[in-house]
Coordinates of C-alpha atoms and ligand atoms in Angstrom, one line a residue:
M11 CA -9.1 22.6 -5.2
T12 CA -11.3 22.6 -2.0
S13 CA -10.6 23.7 1.5
A14 CA -12.6 21.1 3.3
A15 CA -10.9 18.8 5.8
V16 CA -12.0 15.7 3.8
T17 CA -12.2 15.9 0.0
G18 CA -13.4 12.7 -1.7
R19 CA -14.3 11.9 -5.2
F20 CA -16.4 9.8 -7.5
A21 CA -14.2 8.7 -10.4
P22 CA -16.3 6.6 -12.7
S23 CA -15.1 5.3 -16.1
P24 CA -17.9 6.2 -18.5
S25 CA -17.7 3.1 -20.6
G26 CA -21.3 1.9 -20.1
R27 CA -24.3 2.2 -17.8
M28 CA -23.8 2.3 -14.0
H29 CA -23.9 -1.1 -12.4
L30 CA -25.0 -1.9 -8.9
G31 CA -21.3 -2.5 -8.0
N32 CA -20.4 1.0 -9.1
A33 CA -23.3 2.4 -7.1
F34 CA -22.2 0.4 -4.1
S35 CA -18.7 2.0 -4.1
A36 CA -20.2 5.4 -4.9
L37 CA -22.6 5.2 -1.9
L38 CA -19.8 4.4 0.5
A39 CA -17.5 7.1 -0.9
W40 CA -20.4 9.6 -0.5
L41 CA -21.3 8.5 3.1
S42 CA -17.7 8.7 4.2
V43 CA -17.3 12.3 2.9
R44 CA -20.7 13.5 3.9
S45 CA -20.4 12.0 7.4
A46 CA -17.2 14.1 7.8
Q47 CA -18.9 17.2 6.3
G48 CA -16.4 17.0 3.5
Q49 CA -16.4 17.9 -0.1
M50 CA -17.2 15.7 -3.0
I51 CA -15.7 15.9 -6.5
L52 CA -17.0 14.1 -9.6
R53 CA -14.3 13.4 -12.2
Q54 CA -15.0 11.4 -15.3
E55 CA -12.2 8.9 -16.1
D56 CA -12.7 8.8 -19.8
L57 CA -9.1 8.3 -20.9
D58 CA -9.9 5.6 -23.3
P59 CA -11.2 7.2 -26.4
V60 CA -12.5 3.9 -27.8
R61 CA -14.5 2.7 -24.7
C62 CA -15.6 5.9 -23.2
R63 CA -18.4 8.2 -24.4
R64 CA -19.7 11.6 -23.2
D65 CA -23.3 10.3 -23.2
Y66 CA -22.4 7.6 -20.8
A67 CA -20.7 10.2 -18.7
D68 CA -23.9 12.3 -18.6
Q69 CA -26.0 9.2 -17.9
L70 CA -23.7 8.4 -14.9
E71 CA -24.3 11.9 -13.5
Q72 CA -28.1 11.4 -13.9
D73 CA -27.9 7.9 -12.2
L74 CA -25.8 9.3 -9.3
L75 CA -28.3 12.1 -8.7
W76 CA -31.3 9.8 -9.0
L77 CA -29.7 7.7 -6.2
G78 CA -29.4 10.9 -4.2
L79 CA -25.6 11.1 -4.4
D80 CA -24.5 14.6 -5.1
W81 CA -21.2 16.4 -5.5
D82 CA -19.8 19.9 -4.8
E83 CA -17.3 20.3 -7.6
G84 CA -16.9 18.7 -11.1
G85 CA -19.1 16.8 -13.5
S86 CA -20.5 18.5 -16.5
A87 CA -21.2 21.8 -14.6
G88 CA -17.4 22.0 -13.8
G89 CA -16.5 21.8 -17.5
D90 CA -13.6 20.2 -19.2
F91 CA -11.3 20.3 -16.1
Y92 CA -13.1 17.3 -14.7
Y93 CA -12.8 15.0 -17.7
Q94 CA -9.6 13.1 -18.0
S95 CA -9.7 13.2 -21.8
C96 CA -9.2 17.0 -21.5
R97 CA -6.3 16.8 -19.2
R98 CA -3.6 15.3 -21.4
E99 CA -1.2 18.2 -21.2
I100 CA -1.2 17.9 -17.4
Y101 CA -0.4 14.2 -17.6
E102 CA 2.4 14.9 -20.1
H103 CA 3.8 17.5 -17.8
C104 CA 3.8 15.0 -14.9
L105 CA 5.4 12.3 -17.3
N106 CA 8.2 14.9 -18.1
R107 CA 8.9 15.4 -14.4
L108 CA 9.3 11.6 -14.1
R109 CA 11.5 11.5 -17.1
E110 CA 13.8 14.2 -15.7
Q111 CA 14.3 12.0 -12.7
G112 CA 15.3 9.0 -15.0
L113 CA 12.2 7.0 -14.0
V114 CA 10.8 6.4 -17.5
Y115 CA 11.8 4.1 -20.3
P116 CA 10.3 3.0 -23.6
C117 CA 8.9 -0.4 -23.8
F118 CA 8.6 -2.1 -27.2
C119 CA 7.0 -5.4 -26.0
T120 CA 3.9 -6.4 -28.0
R121 CA 0.8 -7.8 -26.1
G122 CA 1.8 -11.3 -27.2
Q123 CA 5.3 -10.9 -25.9
L124 CA 4.0 -9.6 -22.6
H125 CA 1.7 -12.6 -22.1
A126 CA 4.5 -15.0 -23.1
A127 CA 7.3 -13.6 -21.0
N128 CA 5.5 -12.3 -17.8
A129 CA 4.1 -14.1 -14.8
P130 CA 0.6 -13.1 -13.7
H131 CA 0.5 -10.7 -10.8
A132 CA 0.0 -12.6 -7.6
S133 CA -3.1 -10.9 -6.5
D134 CA -5.3 -10.1 -9.5
G135 CA -3.9 -11.8 -12.6
T136 CA -2.5 -8.7 -14.3
L137 CA 1.0 -9.2 -15.6
L138 CA 4.1 -8.7 -13.6
Y139 CA 6.5 -7.1 -16.1
A140 CA 9.8 -9.1 -16.4
G141 CA 11.8 -6.0 -17.3
T142 CA 12.5 -7.0 -20.9
C143 CA 13.1 -3.4 -22.1
R144 CA 14.4 -2.0 -18.8
D145 CA 18.0 -1.9 -19.7
L146 CA 18.1 -1.5 -23.5
T147 CA 21.0 0.7 -24.7
R148 CA 20.2 3.9 -26.6
E149 CA 21.3 2.2 -29.8
Q150 CA 18.9 -0.7 -29.2
Q151 CA 16.0 1.7 -28.3
E152 CA 16.6 3.7 -31.5
A153 CA 16.7 0.5 -33.6
K154 CA 13.4 -0.8 -32.1
A155 CA 11.8 2.6 -32.4
L156 CA 12.1 2.4 -36.2
L157 CA 9.7 -0.6 -36.2
R158 CA 7.3 0.2 -33.3
R159 CA 6.0 3.1 -31.4
P160 CA 6.9 2.3 -27.7
A161 CA 4.8 2.5 -24.6
L162 CA 6.4 4.4 -21.7
R163 CA 7.0 2.5 -18.5
A164 CA 8.0 3.6 -14.9
R165 CA 11.1 2.1 -13.4
V166 CA 10.1 1.1 -9.9
P167 CA 12.8 0.7 -7.2
E168 CA 13.7 -2.3 -5.1
K169 CA 11.7 -1.1 -2.1
E170 CA 9.1 -2.3 0.3
C171 CA 5.8 -0.3 0.3
F172 CA 3.9 -0.2 3.5
F173 CA 0.4 1.5 3.9
I174 CA -2.7 1.2 6.1
D175 CA -6.0 0.8 4.2
G176 CA -8.8 2.3 6.3
L177 CA -10.9 -0.9 5.7
Q178 CA -8.6 -3.7 4.6
G179 CA -5.9 -2.9 7.3
A180 CA -2.1 -2.9 6.9
Q181 CA -0.6 -3.8 3.6
S182 CA 3.0 -4.5 2.7
V183 CA 4.3 -5.3 -0.7
H184 CA 7.7 -5.1 -2.5
L185 CA 7.5 -2.6 -5.3
A186 CA 9.8 -4.4 -7.8
R187 CA 9.1 -8.0 -6.8
D188 CA 5.3 -7.8 -6.3
C189 CA 4.2 -4.9 -8.5
G190 CA 6.9 -4.5 -11.2
D191 CA 7.5 -1.6 -13.7
F192 CA 4.2 -0.2 -15.0
I193 CA 2.8 1.6 -18.0
L194 CA 2.6 5.5 -17.9
R195 CA 1.6 6.0 -21.5
R196 CA 0.4 3.4 -23.9
S197 CA 1.9 2.9 -27.3
D198 CA -1.1 4.7 -28.9
G199 CA -0.3 7.8 -26.8
V200 CA -3.1 7.4 -24.3
H201 CA -1.9 8.1 -20.7
A202 CA -2.3 5.3 -18.3
Y203 CA -4.8 5.2 -15.5
Q204 CA -2.1 5.1 -12.8
L205 CA -0.5 8.4 -13.9
A206 CA -3.7 10.1 -14.6
V207 CA -5.3 9.2 -11.2
V208 CA -2.3 10.3 -9.2
A209 CA -2.0 13.6 -11.1
D210 CA -5.7 14.3 -10.7
D211 CA -6.1 13.3 -7.0
G212 CA -3.0 15.4 -6.2
L213 CA -4.0 18.5 -8.2
M214 CA -7.6 18.3 -7.2
G215 CA -6.7 18.2 -3.5
V216 CA -8.2 14.7 -2.9
T217 CA -7.6 13.5 0.6
Q218 CA -9.7 10.4 0.7
V219 CA -10.0 7.7 -1.9
V220 CA -12.9 5.1 -1.6
R221 CA -13.0 2.6 -4.3
G222 CA -13.4 -1.1 -5.2
R223 CA -11.0 -3.7 -3.8
D224 CA -9.9 -4.6 -7.2
L225 CA -7.7 -1.4 -7.1
L226 CA -6.0 -2.3 -3.9
S227 CA -3.1 -3.8 -5.9
S228 CA -2.7 -0.5 -7.8
T229 CA -2.3 1.5 -4.6
P230 CA 1.5 0.9 -4.1
W231 CA 2.2 2.2 -7.6
Q232 CA 0.1 5.2 -6.9
L233 CA 1.7 5.9 -3.5
W234 CA 5.2 5.7 -5.1
L235 CA 4.1 8.0 -7.9
Q236 CA 2.7 10.5 -5.5
E237 CA 6.1 10.6 -3.8
Q238 CA 7.9 11.2 -7.1
L239 CA 5.6 13.9 -8.1
G240 CA 5.5 15.7 -4.8
F241 CA 1.8 15.0 -3.9
A242 CA 0.6 14.1 -0.5
H243 CA -0.9 10.7 0.1
P244 CA -4.6 10.5 0.5
E245 CA -6.1 8.0 2.8
Y246 CA -7.5 4.8 1.2
Y247 CA -10.6 2.6 1.8
H248 CA -11.0 -0.3 -0.6
V249 CA -14.5 -1.6 -0.4
P250 CA -15.7 -5.2 -1.2
L251 CA -16.9 -6.0 -4.7
L252 CA -20.4 -7.4 -5.3
S253 CA -20.1 -11.0 -6.6
A254 CA -22.2 -13.8 -8.0
A255 CA -22.8 -16.8 -5.8
D256 CA -20.0 -18.7 -7.5
G257 CA -17.5 -15.9 -6.5
R258 CA -17.4 -14.3 -10.0
R259 CA -17.2 -10.6 -9.9
L260 CA -20.4 -8.9 -11.2
S261 CA -19.8 -7.3 -14.5
K262 CA -21.7 -5.4 -17.3
R263 CA -22.8 -8.9 -18.5
D264 CA -25.1 -9.0 -15.5
G265 CA -27.5 -6.7 -17.2
D266 CA -30.3 -7.2 -14.8
L267 CA -28.3 -5.5 -12.1
D268 CA -27.5 -2.4 -14.2
L269 CA -29.1 0.8 -12.9
A270 CA -31.0 1.4 -16.2
A271 CA -32.7 -1.9 -16.0
L272 CA -33.6 -1.5 -12.3
R273 CA -35.0 2.0 -13.0
A274 CA -37.0 0.8 -16.0
S275 CA -38.5 -2.0 -13.9
G276 CA -39.9 0.6 -11.5
V277 CA -37.5 0.0 -8.5
S278 CA -37.2 3.2 -6.4
P279 CA -33.8 4.8 -5.6
E280 CA -34.4 4.4 -1.9
A281 CA -35.0 0.6 -2.4
I282 CA -31.7 0.3 -4.1
V283 CA -29.8 2.4 -1.6
G284 CA -31.4 0.4 1.3
R285 CA -30.3 -2.8 -0.4
L286 CA -26.7 -1.6 -0.9
A287 CA -26.6 -0.3 2.7
C288 CA -27.6 -3.8 3.9
W289 CA -25.1 -5.5 1.7
A290 CA -22.4 -3.1 3.1
G291 CA -23.3 -4.0 6.7
L292 CA -24.8 -0.6 7.7
I293 CA -28.4 -1.8 8.3
D294 CA -29.8 -5.3 9.2
R295 CA -32.6 -5.4 6.8
P296 CA -32.9 -3.9 3.3
E297 CA -35.5 -1.2 4.1
P298 CA -35.9 1.8 1.7
L299 CA -33.7 4.7 2.8
S300 CA -32.2 7.8 1.2
P301 CA -28.4 8.3 1.3
R302 CA -29.0 11.2 3.6
E303 CA -30.9 9.1 6.1
L304 CA -27.9 6.7 6.2
I305 CA -25.4 9.4 7.3
P306 CA -26.0 9.0 11.0
L307 CA -25.7 5.2 10.6
F308 CA -22.4 5.3 8.7
D309 CA -19.4 3.9 10.4
W310 CA -16.4 2.3 8.7
Q311 CA -16.2 -0.2 11.6
R312 CA -19.4 -1.8 10.4
V313 CA -18.6 -1.9 6.7
K314 CA -17.8 -5.5 5.5
K315 CA -14.3 -6.2 4.1
E316 CA -15.0 -9.4 2.1
D317 CA -16.6 -9.5 -1.3
I318 CA -20.4 -9.8 -1.1
P319 CA -22.3 -12.5 -3.0
V320 CA -25.6 -10.8 -4.1
K321 CA -26.9 -13.2 -6.9
Ligands
LIG18 N1 -12.1 4.9 -12.9 C1 -11.9 3.7 -12.1 C2 -13.1 2.8 -12.2 O1 -14.1 3.2 -12.6 C3 -11.8 4.1 -10.6 C4 -10.5 4.7 -10.3 C5 -10.2 5.0 -8.9 O2 -11.1 5.1 -8.1 O3 -9.1 5.3 -8.5 O4 -12.9 1.6 -12.0

């Protein structure tokens, strides 16, 4: 927990090498915090034991530092506290607080049933849960539990959620109708991202969240969870995604834009940072610059809102 006015975080998922898209969000998160003399935390979101690896986490640290993006708290120097895989008891405790409020129910739906019965979420194609297991009786739950270990889902209210994103502007969605009940713990016992991120941001004193626009649709759930768990709301800035010319979001498949490949080809960190800053709208031409040199030029008013074609 820090005492700075602004506390931000890097929250990478160490499931592969860092990509230019991750570096883009990380640079803006860093500039926003550093231009406000704030504190930065590095938290590794390695909840998924199958996809995430400690050596990727270590490599992400090296890549951030190589780019000139530092932090004050967390990462490997901070120890287990900053790895989500080591924080399961904390998430279980938060889950129990939600249970006590009657906000959690077991969900026995299989992946196939979910796809068959649920409409895609309007904004990003994730599924809007139809509520199949919401009102099962205790007897029904017990019978189903003999056959299948359930996931745990949050019961969201019929309520409008309104918030102002620092970059994307005013947002208004209906929690039940537009977002739906969401997973808190998977059937394999792994806690879900929405729960972990809210617990961590709350307990680590994070006041500012800068991340990719793909997570804008998760924000109403997170704001609601913060209220149920008694955490203050951080401010949010959802930054554009880097995309290919055809509008497709860049992914790990675009291996030529991964930081390892760029480093190996001899590109300097300043050249990358300058290019990212130009894409963001902070400078007119992609000249080599360090993150520190960009601090005086940083202004959210200048940062682009729409996804950025880079290929
Ligand atoms: N770990 C998430 C990711 O790498 C980011 C989560 C967040 O910033 O809230 O996409």
